[in-house]
Coordinates of C-alpha atoms and ligand atoms in Angstrom, one line a residue:
X857 CA 94.8 121.6 116.0
X858 CA 91.9 122.2 118.4
X859 CA 88.7 123.4 116.8
X860 CA 88.7 126.7 118.8
X861 CA 92.0 127.6 117.2
X862 CA 90.8 127.6 113.6
X863 CA 89.9 130.9 111.9
X864 CA 86.5 132.2 112.8
X865 CA 85.1 131.8 109.2
X866 CA 86.2 128.1 109.1
X867 CA 85.0 127.1 112.6
X868 CA 81.3 126.5 111.8
X869 CA 82.3 124.1 109.0
X870 CA 85.3 122.3 110.4
X871 CA 83.3 119.4 112.1
X872 CA 80.8 118.1 109.5
X873 CA 77.2 117.9 110.4
X874 CA 75.0 114.9 109.7
X875 CA 72.8 116.2 106.9
X876 CA 71.6 115.4 103.4
X877 CA 69.2 112.7 102.2
X878 CA 70.8 109.8 100.5
X879 CA 68.9 107.5 98.2
X880 CA 69.8 104.6 95.9
X881 CA 69.0 105.5 92.3
X882 CA 68.6 102.9 89.5
X883 CA 70.6 103.6 86.4
X884 CA 68.1 101.7 84.3
X885 CA 64.6 102.9 85.2
X886 CA 65.5 105.9 87.4
X887 CA 63.5 104.7 90.5
X888 CA 64.8 105.7 93.9
X889 CA 64.9 103.7 97.1
X890 CA 65.7 104.6 100.7
X891 CA 68.9 103.6 102.3
X892 CA 67.5 102.0 105.5
X893 CA 68.4 98.6 104.0
X894 CA 71.1 97.2 101.9
X895 CA 70.2 97.1 98.2
X896 CA 72.5 96.1 95.3
X897 CA 70.2 96.1 92.2
X898 CA 66.9 97.7 91.4
X899 CA 64.0 95.5 92.6
X900 CA 62.0 96.8 89.7
X901 CA 64.3 96.3 86.7
X902 CA 67.5 94.5 88.1
X903 CA 69.9 97.2 87.0
X904 CA 72.8 98.4 89.2
X905 CA 72.4 101.4 91.5
X906 CA 74.3 104.5 92.5
X907 CA 73.8 106.5 95.7
X908 CA 72.9 110.1 95.4
X909 CA 72.3 112.9 98.0
X910 CA 68.9 114.4 97.1
X911 CA 70.0 117.6 98.9
X912 CA 73.3 117.7 97.1
X913 CA 72.6 121.2 95.8
X914 CA 72.9 122.6 99.3
X915 CA 76.7 122.1 98.9
X916 CA 76.7 124.7 96.2
X917 CA 75.7 127.3 98.8
X918 CA 79.3 127.2 100.0
X919 CA 81.8 128.7 97.5
X920 CA 84.3 126.3 96.1
X921 CA 87.2 128.3 97.5
X922 CA 85.7 128.0 101.0
X923 CA 85.4 124.2 100.5
X924 CA 89.0 124.1 99.6
X925 CA 89.9 125.9 102.9
X926 CA 87.6 123.6 104.9
X927 CA 89.3 120.5 103.5
X928 CA 92.8 122.0 104.0
X929 CA 92.1 123.0 107.6
X930 CA 90.4 119.7 108.3
X931 CA 93.8 118.0 107.6
X932 CA 95.0 119.6 110.9
X933 CA 92.3 117.9 113.0
X934 CA 93.3 115.0 115.2
X935 CA 89.8 113.3 115.1
X936 CA 90.2 109.7 113.7
X937 CA 86.8 109.7 112.0
X938 CA 87.9 112.6 109.8
X939 CA 91.5 111.4 109.1
X940 CA 90.6 109.1 106.2
X941 CA 88.0 109.3 103.4
X942 CA 85.5 111.1 105.7
X943 CA 87.6 114.2 105.6
X944 CA 85.3 114.7 102.6
X945 CA 82.2 113.7 104.7
X946 CA 79.7 116.0 102.9
X947 CA 80.6 114.5 99.5
X948 CA 80.9 110.8 100.6
X949 CA 78.5 110.0 103.3
X950 CA 76.8 113.0 104.8
X951 CA 74.2 110.9 106.7
X952 CA 76.9 108.8 108.4
X953 CA 77.5 110.1 112.0
X954 CA 81.1 110.3 113.1
X955 CA 80.5 107.6 115.8
X956 CA 79.8 105.1 113.0
X957 CA 82.9 105.8 111.0
X958 CA 85.5 103.0 110.8
X959 CA 89.0 104.4 110.1
X960 CA 91.9 101.9 110.0
X961 CA 94.4 104.3 108.4
X962 CA 93.1 104.3 104.8
X963 CA 93.3 107.2 102.4
X964 CA 95.6 110.2 101.9
X965 CA 98.1 108.0 100.1
X966 CA 101.3 109.6 98.8
X967 CA 101.6 111.1 95.3
X968 CA 105.2 110.6 94.2
X969 CA 106.8 112.3 91.2
X970 CA 108.7 110.2 88.8
X971 CA 112.4 111.0 88.5
X972 CA 113.9 112.7 85.4
X973 CA 114.9 109.4 83.8
X974 CA 111.3 107.9 84.1
X975 CA 109.7 111.1 82.9
X976 CA 111.9 111.0 79.8
X977 CA 111.1 107.4 79.2
X978 CA 107.3 108.0 79.6
X979 CA 107.4 111.2 77.5
X980 CA 106.4 113.7 80.2
X981 CA 105.8 114.6 83.7
X982 CA 103.9 112.1 85.8
X983 CA 103.3 111.0 89.4
X984 CA 102.3 107.7 90.9
X985 CA 99.6 107.8 93.6
X986 CA 100.5 104.8 95.8
X987 CA 97.2 103.3 96.8
X988 CA 99.2 100.2 97.9
X989 CA 100.0 102.2 101.0
X990 CA 96.5 101.7 102.4
X991 CA 96.0 99.3 105.4
X992 CA 95.3 96.1 103.3
X993 CA 97.7 97.3 100.6
X994 CA 95.2 98.2 97.9
X995 CA 92.7 101.0 97.1
X996 CA 89.9 98.7 98.0
X997 CA 90.1 100.0 101.6
X998 CA 88.6 103.3 100.5
X999 CA 85.4 101.6 99.5
X1000 CA 85.4 99.2 102.4
X1001 CA 85.7 102.0 104.9
X1002 CA 82.6 103.5 103.4
X1003 CA 80.6 100.3 103.1
X1004 CA 81.5 99.1 106.6
X1005 CA 80.9 102.5 108.2
X1006 CA 77.4 102.4 106.7
X1007 CA 76.7 98.9 108.0
X1008 CA 78.1 99.9 111.3
X1009 CA 75.6 102.8 111.3
X1010 CA 72.8 100.3 110.5
X1011 CA 74.0 98.2 113.5
X1012 CA 74.1 101.2 115.8
X1013 CA 70.7 102.3 114.7
X1014 CA 69.3 98.8 115.5
X1015 CA 68.2 98.3 111.9
X1016 CA 70.4 95.1 111.5
X1017 CA 72.3 92.8 113.7
X1018 CA 74.6 89.8 113.3
X1019 CA 75.7 90.7 109.8
X1020 CA 77.5 88.3 107.6
X1021 CA 79.5 90.3 105.1
X1022 CA 80.3 88.4 101.9
X1023 CA 82.2 89.0 98.7
X1024 CA 83.8 87.5 95.6
X1025 CA 87.2 88.7 94.9
X1026 CA 90.3 88.7 92.7
X1027 CA 92.2 89.0 96.0
X1028 CA 92.2 92.5 97.2
X1029 CA 88.5 93.0 97.8
X1030 CA 88.5 90.0 100.2
X1031 CA 91.7 91.2 101.9
X1032 CA 90.0 94.5 102.6
X1033 CA 86.6 93.2 103.5
X1034 CA 88.0 90.7 105.9
X1035 CA 90.1 93.4 107.6
X1036 CA 87.4 95.9 108.1
X1037 CA 84.8 93.3 109.1
X1038 CA 87.2 91.8 111.7
X1039 CA 87.4 95.3 113.4
X1040 CA 83.7 95.3 113.9
X1041 CA 83.5 91.9 115.6
X1042 CA 81.2 90.5 117.0
X1043 CA 78.5 92.5 115.1
X1044 CA 79.9 91.6 111.7
X1045 CA 81.5 88.4 110.4
X1046 CA 82.9 87.9 107.0
X1047 CA 83.1 85.2 104.3
X1048 CA 85.0 85.5 101.1
X1049 CA 84.9 83.5 97.8
X1050 CA 88.1 83.3 95.7
X1051 CA 88.8 81.7 92.4
X1052 CA 91.0 78.7 93.2
X1053 CA 94.7 79.4 92.5
X1054 CA 93.8 82.8 90.9
X1055 CA 94.9 85.0 93.8
X1056 CA 98.5 85.4 94.9
X1057 CA 99.7 83.7 98.2
X1058 CA 100.0 87.1 99.8
X1059 CA 96.4 88.0 99.0
X1060 CA 95.2 84.6 100.2
X1061 CA 97.1 85.1 103.5
X1062 CA 95.2 88.3 104.2
X1063 CA 91.6 87.1 104.8
X1064 CA 93.0 84.0 106.5
X1065 CA 94.9 86.2 108.8
X1066 CA 91.9 88.4 109.5
X1067 CA 89.9 85.3 110.6
X1068 CA 87.4 85.3 107.7
X1069 CA 85.7 82.1 106.4
X1070 CA 87.6 81.6 103.1
X1071 CA 86.1 79.6 100.2
X1072 CA 88.0 78.7 97.0
X1073 CA 85.8 78.1 93.9
X1074 CA 86.9 76.5 90.6
X1075 CA 87.0 78.9 87.6
X1076 CA 87.7 82.7 87.5
X1077 CA 86.4 85.7 89.3
X1078 CA 83.2 86.0 87.1
X1079 CA 82.2 82.5 88.3
X1080 CA 82.7 83.4 91.9
X1081 CA 80.7 86.6 91.4
X1082 CA 77.7 84.5 90.1
X1083 CA 77.8 82.3 93.3
X1084 CA 78.0 85.4 95.6
X1085 CA 75.1 87.0 93.7
X1086 CA 73.0 83.9 94.2
X1087 CA 73.9 83.9 97.9
X1088 CA 73.0 87.6 98.3
X1089 CA 69.6 87.0 96.5
X1090 CA 68.6 84.1 98.6
X1091 CA 70.1 84.6 102.0
X1092 CA 70.4 87.3 104.6
X1093 CA 74.0 88.5 103.8
X1094 CA 75.6 91.9 103.2
X1095 CA 77.3 91.9 99.7
X1096 CA 80.6 93.8 99.8
X1097 CA 81.5 93.7 96.1
X1098 CA 81.5 97.0 94.2
X1099 CA 78.0 96.2 93.1
X1100 CA 77.3 97.7 96.6
X1101 CA 77.1 101.4 95.7
X1102 CA 78.6 102.4 99.2
X1103 CA 81.9 101.1 97.9
X1104 CA 81.8 103.5 95.0
X1105 CA 81.2 106.5 97.3
X1106 CA 84.2 105.7 99.4
X1107 CA 86.4 105.2 96.3
X1108 CA 85.5 108.8 95.2
X1109 CA 88.0 109.9 97.9
X1110 CA 90.8 109.0 95.4
X1111 CA 89.7 111.9 93.2
X1112 CA 89.2 114.3 96.1
X1113 CA 92.7 113.6 97.4
X1114 CA 94.3 114.2 94.0
X1115 CA 92.4 117.5 93.7
X1116 CA 93.6 118.6 97.2
X1117 CA 97.2 117.4 96.5
X1118 CA 97.4 119.6 93.4
X1119 CA 95.8 122.7 95.1
X1120 CA 92.5 122.0 93.3
X1121 CA 94.1 122.9 90.0
X1122 CA 92.9 120.2 87.5
X1123 CA 93.8 122.1 84.3
X1124 CA 96.0 119.9 82.1
X1125 CA 95.9 116.9 84.5
X1126 CA 95.4 113.4 83.3
X1127 CA 94.2 110.6 85.6
X1128 CA 95.1 107.1 84.6
X1129 CA 93.4 104.0 86.2
X1130 CA 93.3 100.3 85.4
X1131 CA 89.9 98.8 84.9
X1132 CA 88.7 95.4 86.1
X1133 CA 85.2 95.3 87.5
X1134 CA 85.1 99.1 86.7
X1135 CA 84.1 100.3 90.2
X1136 CA 87.3 102.3 90.5
X1137 CA 86.9 104.3 87.2
X1138 CA 83.2 104.8 88.1
X1139 CA 84.2 106.3 91.4
X1140 CA 87.0 108.4 89.9
X1141 CA 84.6 110.0 87.4
X1142 CA 81.9 110.5 89.9
X1143 CA 84.2 112.2 92.4
X1144 CA 85.6 114.7 90.0
X1145 CA 82.1 115.5 88.7
X1146 CA 81.0 116.3 92.2
X1147 CA 84.0 118.6 92.9
X1148 CA 83.5 120.3 89.6
X1149 CA 79.8 120.9 90.1
X1150 CA 80.4 122.5 93.4
X1151 CA 83.3 124.7 92.2
X1152 CA 85.9 122.9 94.3
X1153 CA 88.0 122.3 91.2
X1154 CA 88.4 124.6 88.2
X1155 CA 88.3 121.9 85.4
X1156 CA 87.6 118.2 84.8
X1157 CA 90.8 116.3 84.4
X1158 CA 91.2 113.9 81.4
X1159 CA 90.5 110.3 82.5
X1160 CA 92.1 107.3 80.8
X1161 CA 91.0 103.8 81.6
X1162 CA 93.5 101.0 80.8
X1163 CA 92.9 97.3 80.2
X1164 CA 95.1 94.4 79.3
X1165 CA 94.6 92.7 75.9
X1166 CA 93.8 89.6 78.0
X1167 CA 90.8 91.2 79.8
X1168 CA 89.5 94.1 77.7
X1169 CA 85.7 94.2 77.5
X1170 CA 85.4 97.9 78.3
X1171 CA 88.1 98.9 75.8
X1172 CA 86.4 96.8 73.1
X1173 CA 83.0 98.5 73.8
X1174 CA 84.5 101.9 73.2
X1175 CA 86.3 100.8 70.0
X1176 CA 83.0 101.6 68.3
X1177 CA 83.1 105.3 67.8
X1178 CA 79.3 105.7 67.1
X1179 CA 77.7 105.7 70.5
X1180 CA 74.4 104.5 69.0
X1181 CA 76.0 101.3 67.7
X1182 CA 77.9 100.4 70.8
X1183 CA 77.0 97.0 72.3
X1184 CA 78.5 95.5 75.4
X1185 CA 79.9 92.0 74.9
X1186 CA 81.5 90.2 77.9
X1187 CA 84.9 88.6 77.0
X1188 CA 86.5 85.3 78.1
X1189 CA 89.6 86.4 80.0
X1190 CA 93.0 85.0 79.5
X1191 CA 95.7 84.8 82.2
X1192 CA 96.9 88.3 83.1
X1193 CA 99.6 89.7 85.4
X1194 CA 97.1 92.4 86.2
X1195 CA 95.3 89.6 87.9
X1196 CA 93.0 91.8 90.1
X1197 CA 91.6 93.3 86.9
X1198 CA 91.1 89.9 85.1
X1199 CA 87.4 90.4 84.7
X1200 CA 85.4 89.7 81.5
X1201 CA 82.0 91.0 82.6
X1202 CA 82.4 94.1 84.7
X1203 CA 79.6 94.7 87.1
X1204 CA 79.9 98.5 86.9
X1205 CA 79.7 98.7 83.1
X1206 CA 76.3 100.5 83.1
X1207 CA 77.8 103.0 85.6
X1208 CA 80.7 103.6 83.3
X1209 CA 78.5 104.1 80.3
X1210 CA 76.3 106.5 82.2
X1211 CA 79.2 108.5 83.8
X1212 CA 81.6 108.6 80.9
X1213 CA 78.8 110.2 78.8
X1214 CA 78.0 112.7 81.5
X1215 CA 81.7 113.5 82.1
X1216 CA 82.3 114.2 78.4
X1217 CA 79.2 116.3 78.3
X1218 CA 80.2 118.4 81.3
X1219 CA 83.7 118.7 79.8
X1220 CA 82.3 120.0 76.5
X1221 CA 84.6 117.6 74.7
X1222 CA 85.7 114.0 74.8
X1223 CA 87.5 113.7 78.1
X1224 CA 87.3 110.0 79.0
X1225 CA 89.4 107.6 77.0
X1226 CA 90.2 103.9 77.0
X1227 CA 93.4 102.2 75.9
X1228 CA 94.6 98.6 75.9
X1229 CA 98.1 97.4 76.6
X1230 CA 100.0 94.1 76.2
X1231 CA 101.0 91.8 79.1
X1232 CA 104.6 92.4 78.1
X1233 CA 104.3 96.2 78.4
X1234 CA 102.7 95.9 81.8
X1235 CA 105.6 93.9 83.2
X1236 CA 108.3 95.9 81.5
X1237 CA 106.9 99.2 82.8
X1238 CA 106.2 98.0 86.3
X1239 CA 109.8 96.7 86.6
X1240 CA 111.3 99.8 85.1
X1241 CA 109.3 102.0 87.5
X1242 CA 110.4 100.0 90.4
X1243 CA 114.0 100.2 89.3
X1244 CA 113.5 104.0 89.7
X1245 CA 112.2 104.4 93.2
X1246 CA 108.5 103.2 92.9
X1247 CA 106.6 100.4 94.5
X1248 CA 104.1 99.9 91.7
X1249 CA 102.1 96.7 91.4
X1250 CA 101.4 95.1 88.1
X1251 CA 98.3 97.3 87.8
X1252 CA 100.5 100.3 88.4
X1253 CA 102.6 99.0 85.5
X1254 CA 99.4 98.7 83.5
X1255 CA 98.5 102.3 84.2
X1256 CA 102.0 103.4 83.2
X1257 CA 101.9 101.4 80.0
X1258 CA 98.6 103.0 79.4
X1259 CA 100.1 106.5 79.8
X1260 CA 102.8 105.6 77.2
X1261 CA 100.1 104.2 74.8
X1262 CA 97.9 107.3 75.2
X1263 CA 100.9 109.5 74.4
X1264 CA 101.6 107.5 71.3
X1265 CA 98.0 107.9 70.2
X1266 CA 98.1 111.6 70.8
X1267 CA 95.4 111.5 73.5
X1268 CA 97.7 113.4 75.8
X1269 CA 99.2 116.8 75.1
X1270 CA 102.8 117.6 75.7
X1271 CA 102.1 119.8 78.7
X1272 CA 99.7 117.4 80.4
X1273 CA 100.7 116.1 83.8
X1274 CA 99.6 112.5 84.5
X1275 CA 98.7 111.0 87.9
X1276 CA 98.7 107.3 87.6
X1277 CA 97.2 104.8 89.9
X1278 CA 99.3 102.1 91.5
X1279 CA 96.2 100.3 92.9
X1280 CA 98.1 97.9 95.2
X1281 CA 101.5 97.3 96.7
X1282 CA 104.2 95.7 94.6
X1283 CA 104.7 93.0 97.2
X1284 CA 101.2 91.5 96.7
X1285 CA 102.2 90.6 93.1
X1286 CA 105.9 89.8 93.6
X1287 CA 105.2 86.3 92.1
X1288 CA 104.9 87.8 88.7
X1289 CA 108.2 89.6 89.2
X1290 CA 109.7 86.2 90.1
X1291 CA 108.3 84.6 87.0
X1292 CA 109.8 87.4 84.9
X1293 CA 113.2 87.2 86.5
X1294 CA 113.3 83.4 86.2
X1295 CA 111.8 83.3 82.7
X1296 CA 109.0 81.0 84.0
X1297 CA 105.9 82.6 82.5
X1298 CA 103.5 80.0 81.1
X1299 CA 103.2 80.6 77.3
X1300 CA 99.6 82.0 77.5
X1301 CA 100.8 85.1 79.4
X1302 CA 103.0 86.1 76.4
X1303 CA 105.7 87.6 78.5
X1304 CA 109.4 87.2 78.0
X1305 CA 112.0 88.9 80.1
X1306 CA 114.1 91.8 79.0
X1307 CA 117.7 91.0 80.2
X1308 CA 118.3 94.5 81.5
X1309 CA 115.4 94.3 83.9
X1310 CA 116.2 90.8 85.2
X1311 CA 117.7 90.5 88.7
X1312 CA 118.7 87.5 90.8
X1313 CA 120.6 87.0 94.1
X1314 CA 124.2 85.7 93.9
X1315 CA 125.3 83.1 96.5
X1316 CA 128.7 84.1 97.8
X1317 CA 130.7 81.0 98.9
X1318 CA 134.4 81.1 98.1
X1319 CA 135.6 77.6 97.0
X1320 CA 138.7 77.8 99.2
X1321 CA 136.8 78.3 102.4
X1322 CA 136.7 75.1 104.4
X1323 CA 134.2 76.2 107.0
X1324 CA 131.2 78.5 106.8
X1325 CA 128.8 79.4 109.6
X1326 CA 125.4 77.8 109.8
X1327 CA 122.4 78.7 112.0
X1328 CA 123.2 77.5 115.5
X1329 CA 126.8 76.7 114.5
X1330 CA 128.8 80.0 114.6
X1331 CA 132.5 80.0 113.6
X1332 CA 135.1 81.3 115.9
X1333 CA 138.7 82.5 116.0
X1334 CA 140.8 82.1 112.8
X1335 CA 138.0 80.2 111.0
X1336 CA 135.7 83.1 111.5
X1337 CA 138.4 85.7 110.6
X1338 CA 139.0 83.8 107.3
X1339 CA 135.3 83.5 106.5
X1340 CA 134.8 87.3 106.9
X1341 CA 138.0 88.2 104.9
X1342 CA 137.4 85.8 102.0
X1343 CA 133.7 86.6 101.7
X1344 CA 134.3 90.3 101.6
X1345 CA 137.1 90.0 99.1
X1346 CA 134.8 88.0 96.9
X1347 CA 132.0 90.6 97.0
X1348 CA 134.5 93.4 96.5
X1349 CA 135.8 91.6 93.4
X1350 CA 132.3 91.1 92.0
X1351 CA 131.4 94.7 92.5
X1352 CA 134.8 95.8 91.2
X1353 CA 135.5 97.9 94.4
X1354 CA 138.8 99.7 94.8
X1355 CA 140.6 99.3 98.1
X1356 CA 141.1 102.4 100.2
X1357 CA 144.8 103.3 99.8
X1358 CA 146.7 104.8 102.7
Ligands
PLP922 C1 90.3 95.7 92.2 C2 91.5 96.1 91.6 C3 91.6 96.6 90.4 C4 90.4 96.8 89.5 O1 89.6 97.8 90.0 P1 88.0 97.8 89.6 O2 87.4 98.7 90.5 O3 87.6 96.4 89.7 O4 88.0 98.2 88.1 C5 92.9 97.0 89.9 N1 94.0 96.8 90.6 C6 93.9 96.3 91.9 C7 95.2 96.1 92.6 C8 92.7 95.9 92.4 O5 92.7 95.3 93.6
ZN923 ZN1 65.3 100.0 87.9

């Protein structure tokens, strides 16, 4: 819709204005820094940062109900810069001008209700939010759209030039970083560091296809991360890991979209997310807090973070119920089918500690929970979901297994409705499905297939057929006729089909 056709009271707000004053704030010592340059940790104390708008309170001058209308009407605009995460411009990057926004189709992913069978299995109503339907097939595109729009803004302002964007990755960060950087050629080039043999072939193909420099490093993600941190400390590069607080801002859009999709009614809602480096759960909490503070939503939904037994440092931290006694201890990860979350020392842990505390406080009760699930449960729930119309990745399976575990523990009420995060597309992790179907999981995964979930193709080649077609060698005449007849009879037999009687 054209702006002049919007209702008079909406028109002044429909196109966001460049406003606000964004600063990096240290979660350790509280010092603030300007955003004219890229900063990842506090120069004074080394702690991670978050970005805040010092003029955030101005957003409270607009009533929550008006914000709702602004966002709903904005969905009718045909302006690319406002079609993705920047539909929520004032809450994500109010200082970023629309000309700097990079939109490659990310955001506004579908929320799909589970069928009756799945709801019964999982013990209540739930939806998958399919973040695998982003351009690089994972939620990481939300954060990259924000980080790269900001770098684009610095380039356009003449503050930086010839940027080399760099990241360590369990696969999806590099796919996304390489994609967004390639769009901004020649101003921005990208290099990605991956743990050798610890990303799927599909994930590896993505940065290669986008033309990034791809480096494989021995070890696991945590080792790659150390190398990238060293590079970022000693060389002039732009770090694109979630240590970069711009990523967190973009990922807050996940919460804003859920709010909008449920008509801003967050009573009795439960948000379930898998945790790896913990950037995602940080952003989800931060997003809901901002919408709650400005009256855009009526309640703070319950949040449940899920980890695999094989990579569970956040879960273990919160096992200690006395907050005073909690002490973070990194873990050594074991192989996990939730491979993108196979992280033993999450960079965003201080952010989680800070925000979970604040979230519980603002909720007036404990409203953030952490559960752990087995590798077996992750695979079984993923495959069962996908047998019922979903396209969940292993991390989506992890979230669903987390929902079932949380219900078992009584963390979730009967009437609660869950929205669970399928963080990537099933196809990225189809190798784990294959291992399950062929019963080829190495022992350390601790996964054995359930026969009812296993599937395999059947080769149809009737023994009595002398000739079959081959590529470049088609059959003709009676041979072809015979091939079609016998093959269809064979399939009809196997499927127990009844012939149409006349
Ligand atoms: C990155 C990633 C995660 C983990 O998210 P964090 O922000 O690192 O906690 C989970 N699932 C998928 C598919 C991912 O790519
Ligand atoms: Zn500090």
